[in-house]
mmCIF file of C-alpha atoms and ligand atoms in Angstrom:
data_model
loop_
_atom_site.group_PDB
_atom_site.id
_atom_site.type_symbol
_atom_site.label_atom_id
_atom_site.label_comp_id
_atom_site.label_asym_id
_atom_site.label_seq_id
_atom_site.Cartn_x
_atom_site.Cartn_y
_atom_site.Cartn_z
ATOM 1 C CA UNK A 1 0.000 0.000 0.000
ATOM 2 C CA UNK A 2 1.460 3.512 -1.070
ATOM 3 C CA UNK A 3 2.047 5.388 2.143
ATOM 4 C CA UNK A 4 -0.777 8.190 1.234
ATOM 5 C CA UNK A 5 -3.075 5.609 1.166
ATOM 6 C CA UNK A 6 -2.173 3.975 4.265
ATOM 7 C CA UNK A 7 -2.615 7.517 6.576
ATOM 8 C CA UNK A 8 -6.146 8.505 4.822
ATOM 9 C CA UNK A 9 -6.791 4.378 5.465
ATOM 10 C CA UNK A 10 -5.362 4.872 8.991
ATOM 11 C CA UNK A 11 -7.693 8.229 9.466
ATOM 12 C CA UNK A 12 -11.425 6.378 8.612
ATOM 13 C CA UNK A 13 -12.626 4.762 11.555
ATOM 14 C CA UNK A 14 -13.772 1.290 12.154
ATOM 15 C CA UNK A 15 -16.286 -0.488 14.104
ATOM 16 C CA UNK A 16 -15.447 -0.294 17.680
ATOM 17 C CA UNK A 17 -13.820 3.329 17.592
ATOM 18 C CA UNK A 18 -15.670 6.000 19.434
ATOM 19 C CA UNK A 19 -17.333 8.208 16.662
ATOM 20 C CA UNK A 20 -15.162 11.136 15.526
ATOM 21 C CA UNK A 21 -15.708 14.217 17.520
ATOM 22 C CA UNK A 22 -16.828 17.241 14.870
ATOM 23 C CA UNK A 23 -19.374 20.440 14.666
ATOM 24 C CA UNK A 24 -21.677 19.715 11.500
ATOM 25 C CA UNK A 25 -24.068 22.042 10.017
ATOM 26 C CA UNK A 26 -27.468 20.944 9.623
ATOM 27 C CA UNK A 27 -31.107 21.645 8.366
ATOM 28 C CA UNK A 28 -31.561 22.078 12.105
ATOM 29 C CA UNK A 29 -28.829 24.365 12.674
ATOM 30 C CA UNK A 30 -24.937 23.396 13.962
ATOM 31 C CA UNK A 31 -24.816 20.080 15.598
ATOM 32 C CA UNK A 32 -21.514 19.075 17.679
ATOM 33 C CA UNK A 33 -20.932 14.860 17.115
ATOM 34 C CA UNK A 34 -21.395 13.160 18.929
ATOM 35 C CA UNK A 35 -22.130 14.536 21.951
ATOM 36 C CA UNK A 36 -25.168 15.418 20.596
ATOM 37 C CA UNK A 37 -26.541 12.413 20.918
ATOM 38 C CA UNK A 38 -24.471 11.277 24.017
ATOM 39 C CA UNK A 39 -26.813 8.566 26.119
ATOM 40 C CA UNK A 40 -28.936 7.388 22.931
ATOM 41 C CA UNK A 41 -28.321 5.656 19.926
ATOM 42 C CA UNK A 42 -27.579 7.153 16.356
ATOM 43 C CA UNK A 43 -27.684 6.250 12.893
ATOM 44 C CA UNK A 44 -25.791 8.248 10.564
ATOM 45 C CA UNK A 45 -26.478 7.671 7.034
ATOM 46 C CA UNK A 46 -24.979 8.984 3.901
ATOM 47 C CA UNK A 47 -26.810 9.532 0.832
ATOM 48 C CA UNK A 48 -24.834 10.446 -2.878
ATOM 49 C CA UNK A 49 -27.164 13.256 -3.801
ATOM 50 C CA UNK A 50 -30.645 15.077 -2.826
ATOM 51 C CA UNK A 51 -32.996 15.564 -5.446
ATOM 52 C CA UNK A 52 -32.216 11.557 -7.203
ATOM 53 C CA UNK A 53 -34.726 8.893 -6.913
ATOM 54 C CA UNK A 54 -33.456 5.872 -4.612
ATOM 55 C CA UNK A 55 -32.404 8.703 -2.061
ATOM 56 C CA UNK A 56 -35.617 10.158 -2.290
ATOM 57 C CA UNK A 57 -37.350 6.983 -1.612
ATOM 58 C CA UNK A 58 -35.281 6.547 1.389
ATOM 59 C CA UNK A 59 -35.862 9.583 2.948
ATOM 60 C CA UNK A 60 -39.173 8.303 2.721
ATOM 61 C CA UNK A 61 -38.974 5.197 4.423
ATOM 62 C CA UNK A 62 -36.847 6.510 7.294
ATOM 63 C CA UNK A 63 -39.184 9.175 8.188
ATOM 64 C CA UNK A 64 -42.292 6.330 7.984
ATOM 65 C CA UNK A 65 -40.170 5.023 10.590
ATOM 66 C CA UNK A 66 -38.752 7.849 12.468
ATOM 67 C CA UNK A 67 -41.215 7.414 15.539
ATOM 68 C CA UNK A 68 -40.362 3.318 15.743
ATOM 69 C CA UNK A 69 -36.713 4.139 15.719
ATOM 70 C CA UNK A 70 -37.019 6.450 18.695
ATOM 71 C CA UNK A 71 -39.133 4.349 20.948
ATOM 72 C CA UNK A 72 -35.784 2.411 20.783
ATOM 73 C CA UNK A 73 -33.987 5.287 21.612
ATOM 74 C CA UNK A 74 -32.385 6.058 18.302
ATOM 75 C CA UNK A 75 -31.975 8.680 16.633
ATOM 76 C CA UNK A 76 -31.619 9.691 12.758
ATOM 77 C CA UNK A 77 -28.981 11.772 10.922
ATOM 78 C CA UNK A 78 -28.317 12.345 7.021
ATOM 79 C CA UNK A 79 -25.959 13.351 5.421
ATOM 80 C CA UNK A 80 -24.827 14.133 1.858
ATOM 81 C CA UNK A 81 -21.791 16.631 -0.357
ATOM 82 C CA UNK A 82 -24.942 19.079 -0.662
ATOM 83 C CA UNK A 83 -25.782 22.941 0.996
ATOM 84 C CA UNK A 84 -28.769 23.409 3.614
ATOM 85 C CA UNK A 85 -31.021 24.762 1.426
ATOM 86 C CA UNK A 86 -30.473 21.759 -1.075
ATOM 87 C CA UNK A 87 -31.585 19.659 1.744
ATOM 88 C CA UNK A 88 -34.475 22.066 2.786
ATOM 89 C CA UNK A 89 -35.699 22.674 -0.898
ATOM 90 C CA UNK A 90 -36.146 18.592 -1.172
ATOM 91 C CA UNK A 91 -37.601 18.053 2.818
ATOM 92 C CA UNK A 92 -40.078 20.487 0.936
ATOM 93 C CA UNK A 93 -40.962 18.469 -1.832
ATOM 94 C CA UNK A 94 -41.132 15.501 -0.186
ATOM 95 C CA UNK A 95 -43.621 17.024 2.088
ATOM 96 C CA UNK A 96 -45.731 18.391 -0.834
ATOM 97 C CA UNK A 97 -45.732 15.668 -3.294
ATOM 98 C CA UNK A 98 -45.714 12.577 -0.763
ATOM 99 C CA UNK A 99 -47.267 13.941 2.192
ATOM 100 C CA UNK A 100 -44.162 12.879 4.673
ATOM 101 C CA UNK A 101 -42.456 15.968 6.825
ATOM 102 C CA UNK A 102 -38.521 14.671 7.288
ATOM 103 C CA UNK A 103 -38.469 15.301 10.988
ATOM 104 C CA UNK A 104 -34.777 14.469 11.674
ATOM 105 C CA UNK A 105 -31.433 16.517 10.677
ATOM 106 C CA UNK A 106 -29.247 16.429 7.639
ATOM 107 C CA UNK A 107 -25.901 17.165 7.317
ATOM 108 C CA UNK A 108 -24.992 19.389 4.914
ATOM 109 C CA UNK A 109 -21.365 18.701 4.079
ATOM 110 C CA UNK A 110 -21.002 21.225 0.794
ATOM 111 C CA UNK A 111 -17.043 20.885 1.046
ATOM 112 C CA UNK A 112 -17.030 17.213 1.601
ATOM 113 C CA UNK A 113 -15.142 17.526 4.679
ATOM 114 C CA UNK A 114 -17.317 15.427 6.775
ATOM 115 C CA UNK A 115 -17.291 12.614 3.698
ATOM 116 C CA UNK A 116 -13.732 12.666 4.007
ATOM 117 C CA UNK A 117 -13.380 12.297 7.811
ATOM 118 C CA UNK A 118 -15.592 9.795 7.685
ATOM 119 C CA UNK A 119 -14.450 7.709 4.849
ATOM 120 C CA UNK A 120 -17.813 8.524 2.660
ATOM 121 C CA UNK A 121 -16.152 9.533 -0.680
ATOM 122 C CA UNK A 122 -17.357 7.145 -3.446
ATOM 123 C CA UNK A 123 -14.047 6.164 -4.941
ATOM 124 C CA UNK A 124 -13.604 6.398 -9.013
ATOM 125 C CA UNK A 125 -16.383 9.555 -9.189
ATOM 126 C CA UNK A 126 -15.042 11.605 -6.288
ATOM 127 C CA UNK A 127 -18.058 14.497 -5.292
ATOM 128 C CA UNK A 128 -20.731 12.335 -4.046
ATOM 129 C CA UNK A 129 -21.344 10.015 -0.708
ATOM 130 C CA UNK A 130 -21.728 6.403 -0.807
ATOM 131 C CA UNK A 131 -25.157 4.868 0.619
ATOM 132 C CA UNK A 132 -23.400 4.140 4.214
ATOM 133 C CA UNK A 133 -24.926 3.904 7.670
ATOM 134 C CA UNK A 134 -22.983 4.257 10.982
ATOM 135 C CA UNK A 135 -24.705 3.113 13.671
ATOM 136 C CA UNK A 136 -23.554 4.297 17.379
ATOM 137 C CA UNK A 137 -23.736 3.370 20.661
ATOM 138 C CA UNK A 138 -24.614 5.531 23.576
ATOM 139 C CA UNK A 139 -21.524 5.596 24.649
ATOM 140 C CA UNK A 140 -20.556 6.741 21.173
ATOM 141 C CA UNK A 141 -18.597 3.627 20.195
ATOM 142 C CA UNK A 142 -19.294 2.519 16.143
ATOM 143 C CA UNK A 143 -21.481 -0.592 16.439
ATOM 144 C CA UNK A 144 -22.173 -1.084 12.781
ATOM 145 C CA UNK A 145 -20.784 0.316 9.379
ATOM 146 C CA UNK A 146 -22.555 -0.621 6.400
ATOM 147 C CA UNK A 147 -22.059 0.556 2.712
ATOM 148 C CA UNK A 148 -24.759 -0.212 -0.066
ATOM 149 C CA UNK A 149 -24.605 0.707 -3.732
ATOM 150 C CA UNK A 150 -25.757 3.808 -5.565
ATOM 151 C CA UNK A 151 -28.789 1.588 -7.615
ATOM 152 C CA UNK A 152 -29.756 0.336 -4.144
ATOM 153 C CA UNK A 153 -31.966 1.279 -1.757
ATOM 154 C CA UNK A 154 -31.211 0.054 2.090
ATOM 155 C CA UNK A 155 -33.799 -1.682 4.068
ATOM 156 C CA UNK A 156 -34.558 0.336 7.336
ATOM 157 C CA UNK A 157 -36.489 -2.450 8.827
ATOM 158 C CA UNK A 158 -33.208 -4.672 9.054
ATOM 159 C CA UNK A 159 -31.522 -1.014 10.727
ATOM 160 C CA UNK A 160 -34.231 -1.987 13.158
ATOM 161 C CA UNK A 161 -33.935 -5.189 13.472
ATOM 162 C CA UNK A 162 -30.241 -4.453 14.339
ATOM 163 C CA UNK A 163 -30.887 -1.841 16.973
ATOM 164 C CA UNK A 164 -32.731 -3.999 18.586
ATOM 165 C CA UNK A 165 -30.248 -7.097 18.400
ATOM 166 C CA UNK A 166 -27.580 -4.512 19.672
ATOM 167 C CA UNK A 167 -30.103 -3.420 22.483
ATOM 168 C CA UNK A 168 -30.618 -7.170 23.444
ATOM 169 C CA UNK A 169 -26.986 -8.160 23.256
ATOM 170 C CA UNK A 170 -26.002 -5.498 25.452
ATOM 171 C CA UNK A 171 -28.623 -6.069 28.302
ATOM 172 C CA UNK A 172 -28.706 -9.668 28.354
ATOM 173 C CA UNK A 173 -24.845 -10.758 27.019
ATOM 174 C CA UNK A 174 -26.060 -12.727 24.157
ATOM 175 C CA UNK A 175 -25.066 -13.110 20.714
ATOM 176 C CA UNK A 176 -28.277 -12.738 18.246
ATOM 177 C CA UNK A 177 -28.747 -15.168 15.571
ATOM 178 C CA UNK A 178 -29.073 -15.147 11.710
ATOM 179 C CA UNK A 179 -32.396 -13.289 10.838
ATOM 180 C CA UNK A 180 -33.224 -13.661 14.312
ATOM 181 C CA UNK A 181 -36.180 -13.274 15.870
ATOM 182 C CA UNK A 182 -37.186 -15.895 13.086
ATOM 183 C CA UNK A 183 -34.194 -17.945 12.602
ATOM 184 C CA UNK A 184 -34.369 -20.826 10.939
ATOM 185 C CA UNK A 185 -32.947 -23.008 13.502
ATOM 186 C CA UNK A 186 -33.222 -21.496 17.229
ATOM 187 C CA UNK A 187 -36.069 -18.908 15.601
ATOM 188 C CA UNK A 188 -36.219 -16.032 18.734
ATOM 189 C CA UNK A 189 -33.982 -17.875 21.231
ATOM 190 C CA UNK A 190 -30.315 -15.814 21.717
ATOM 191 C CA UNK A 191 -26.876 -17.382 21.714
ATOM 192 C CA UNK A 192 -24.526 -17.752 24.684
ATOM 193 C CA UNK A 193 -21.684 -16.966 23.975
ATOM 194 C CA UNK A 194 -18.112 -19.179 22.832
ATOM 195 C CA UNK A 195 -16.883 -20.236 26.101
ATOM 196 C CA UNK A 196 -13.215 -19.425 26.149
ATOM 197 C CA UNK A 197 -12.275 -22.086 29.364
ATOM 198 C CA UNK A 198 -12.568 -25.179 30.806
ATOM 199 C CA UNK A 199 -14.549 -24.107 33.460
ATOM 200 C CA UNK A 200 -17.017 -22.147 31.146
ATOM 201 C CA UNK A 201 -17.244 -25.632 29.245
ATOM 202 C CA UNK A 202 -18.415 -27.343 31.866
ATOM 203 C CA UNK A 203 -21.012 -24.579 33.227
ATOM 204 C CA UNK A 204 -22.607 -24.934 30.379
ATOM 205 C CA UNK A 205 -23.007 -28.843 30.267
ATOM 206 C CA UNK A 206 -24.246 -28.044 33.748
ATOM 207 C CA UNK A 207 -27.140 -25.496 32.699
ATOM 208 C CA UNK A 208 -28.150 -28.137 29.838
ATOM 209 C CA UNK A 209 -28.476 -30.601 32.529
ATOM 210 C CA UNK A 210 -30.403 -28.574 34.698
ATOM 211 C CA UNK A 211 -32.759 -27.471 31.195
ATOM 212 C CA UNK A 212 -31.621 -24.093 31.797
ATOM 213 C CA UNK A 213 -30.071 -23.424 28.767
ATOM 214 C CA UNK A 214 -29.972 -25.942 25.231
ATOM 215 C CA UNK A 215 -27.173 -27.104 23.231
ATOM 216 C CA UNK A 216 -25.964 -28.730 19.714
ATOM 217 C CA UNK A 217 -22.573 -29.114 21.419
ATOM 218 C CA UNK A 218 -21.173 -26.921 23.915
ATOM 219 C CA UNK A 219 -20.133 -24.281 21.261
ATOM 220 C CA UNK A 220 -23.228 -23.990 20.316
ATOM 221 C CA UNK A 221 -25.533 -22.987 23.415
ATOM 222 C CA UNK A 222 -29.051 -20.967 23.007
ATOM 223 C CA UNK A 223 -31.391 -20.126 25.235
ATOM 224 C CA UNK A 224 -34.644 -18.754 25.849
ATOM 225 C CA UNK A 225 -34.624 -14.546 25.491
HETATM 226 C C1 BEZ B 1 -30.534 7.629 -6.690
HETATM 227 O O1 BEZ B 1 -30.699 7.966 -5.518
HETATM 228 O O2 BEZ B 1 -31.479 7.336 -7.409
HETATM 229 C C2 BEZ B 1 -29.151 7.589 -7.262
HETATM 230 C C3 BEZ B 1 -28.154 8.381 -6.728
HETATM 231 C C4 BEZ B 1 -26.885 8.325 -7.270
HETATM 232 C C5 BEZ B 1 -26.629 7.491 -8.338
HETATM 233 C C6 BEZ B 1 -27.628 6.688 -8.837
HETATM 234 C C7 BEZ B 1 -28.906 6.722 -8.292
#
């Protein structure tokens, strides 16, 4: 790797850093990250461009869901290379033409410095965002960092079904299954986690035996949630 593009690698963070501290300038005014949402949980999503269709159906969808997201204590921010009034000219039309009033801020990074910080630049066309999503603890530690394609739209109801899966790991110490709470195998049940000694090996043959928790082997342990 050339050593320019080992620093800006080095600079993006990953999954497990706290979420880079910065003042951002919004549709509702500056916003200081991530403080701002210190206690709760965020989702910070990118978005190449207003005013083009798959974004526009997006916005959509994550304001239909705006009030589910914070009865689970989460809260939505955009963001895309574009100025405020870019942002507030197409909140506008959205409300007019499809009757939905975006409720939650948008980041309005005209010089792509925010993009850059964040690792959002879509490589090969340079101006625009990629379709990511950040999603951060309250503690402000990166949980989740996805990245989707320009010709596709994300699915908010698996951001949801993650927040939730993050929210239920956390309290309980469980892991949370594929496609859980309908997996295919275990369907709502969570997953203890690998035991990592002797000891922890034979506490769990112990809780099988007393129908506590169940097991395929002692790797694999699930219980009720
Ligand atoms: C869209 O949102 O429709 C879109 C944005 C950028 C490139 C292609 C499609």
């Amino acid at each position: 790797m050339r050593k320019k593009d080992c620093e800006e690698k080095k600079g993006m963070p990953l999954i497990g850093d706290k979420f880079p501290e910065m003042t951002v300038q919004t549709t509702h005014g500056e916003i200081k990250l991530p403080d701002k949402f210190k206690g709760q949980w965020y989702i910070l999503f990118s978005h190449p461009a207003d005013f083009t269709p798959v974004c526009t159906t997006e916005f959509y969808a994550f304001q239909k869901r705006y009030d589910q997201f914070r009865e689970l204590d989460t809260e939505l921010i955009g963001l895309s290379i574009d100025q405020v009034f870019s942002h507030l000219k197409w909140e506008e039309w959205i409300e007019e033409k499809m009757g939905e009033k975006i409720e939650f801020p948008i980041i309005a990074d005209g010089r792509g410095k925010v993009a850059e910080k964040l690792g959002l630049i879509h490589g090969g066309e340079g101006t625009t965002t990629v379709r990511a999503v950040f999603m951060v603890d309250p503690e402000s530690t990166i949980r989740a960092i996805l990245y989707y394609p320009a010709e596709l739209g994300r699915n908010m109801d698996e951001f949801i079904r993650m927040i939730k899966g993050f929210q239920k790991s956390d309290k309980e110490g469980v892991a949370i299954p594929a496609n859980w709470p309908e997996n295919e195998l275990i369907e709502d049940r969570v997953i203890i986690p690998p035991a990592n000694s002797v000891e922890a090996i034979d506490d769990r043959k112990k809780r099988e035996e007393d129908g506590e928790i169940e097991c395929y082997d002692w790797w694999l342990c699930h219980r009720e949630s």
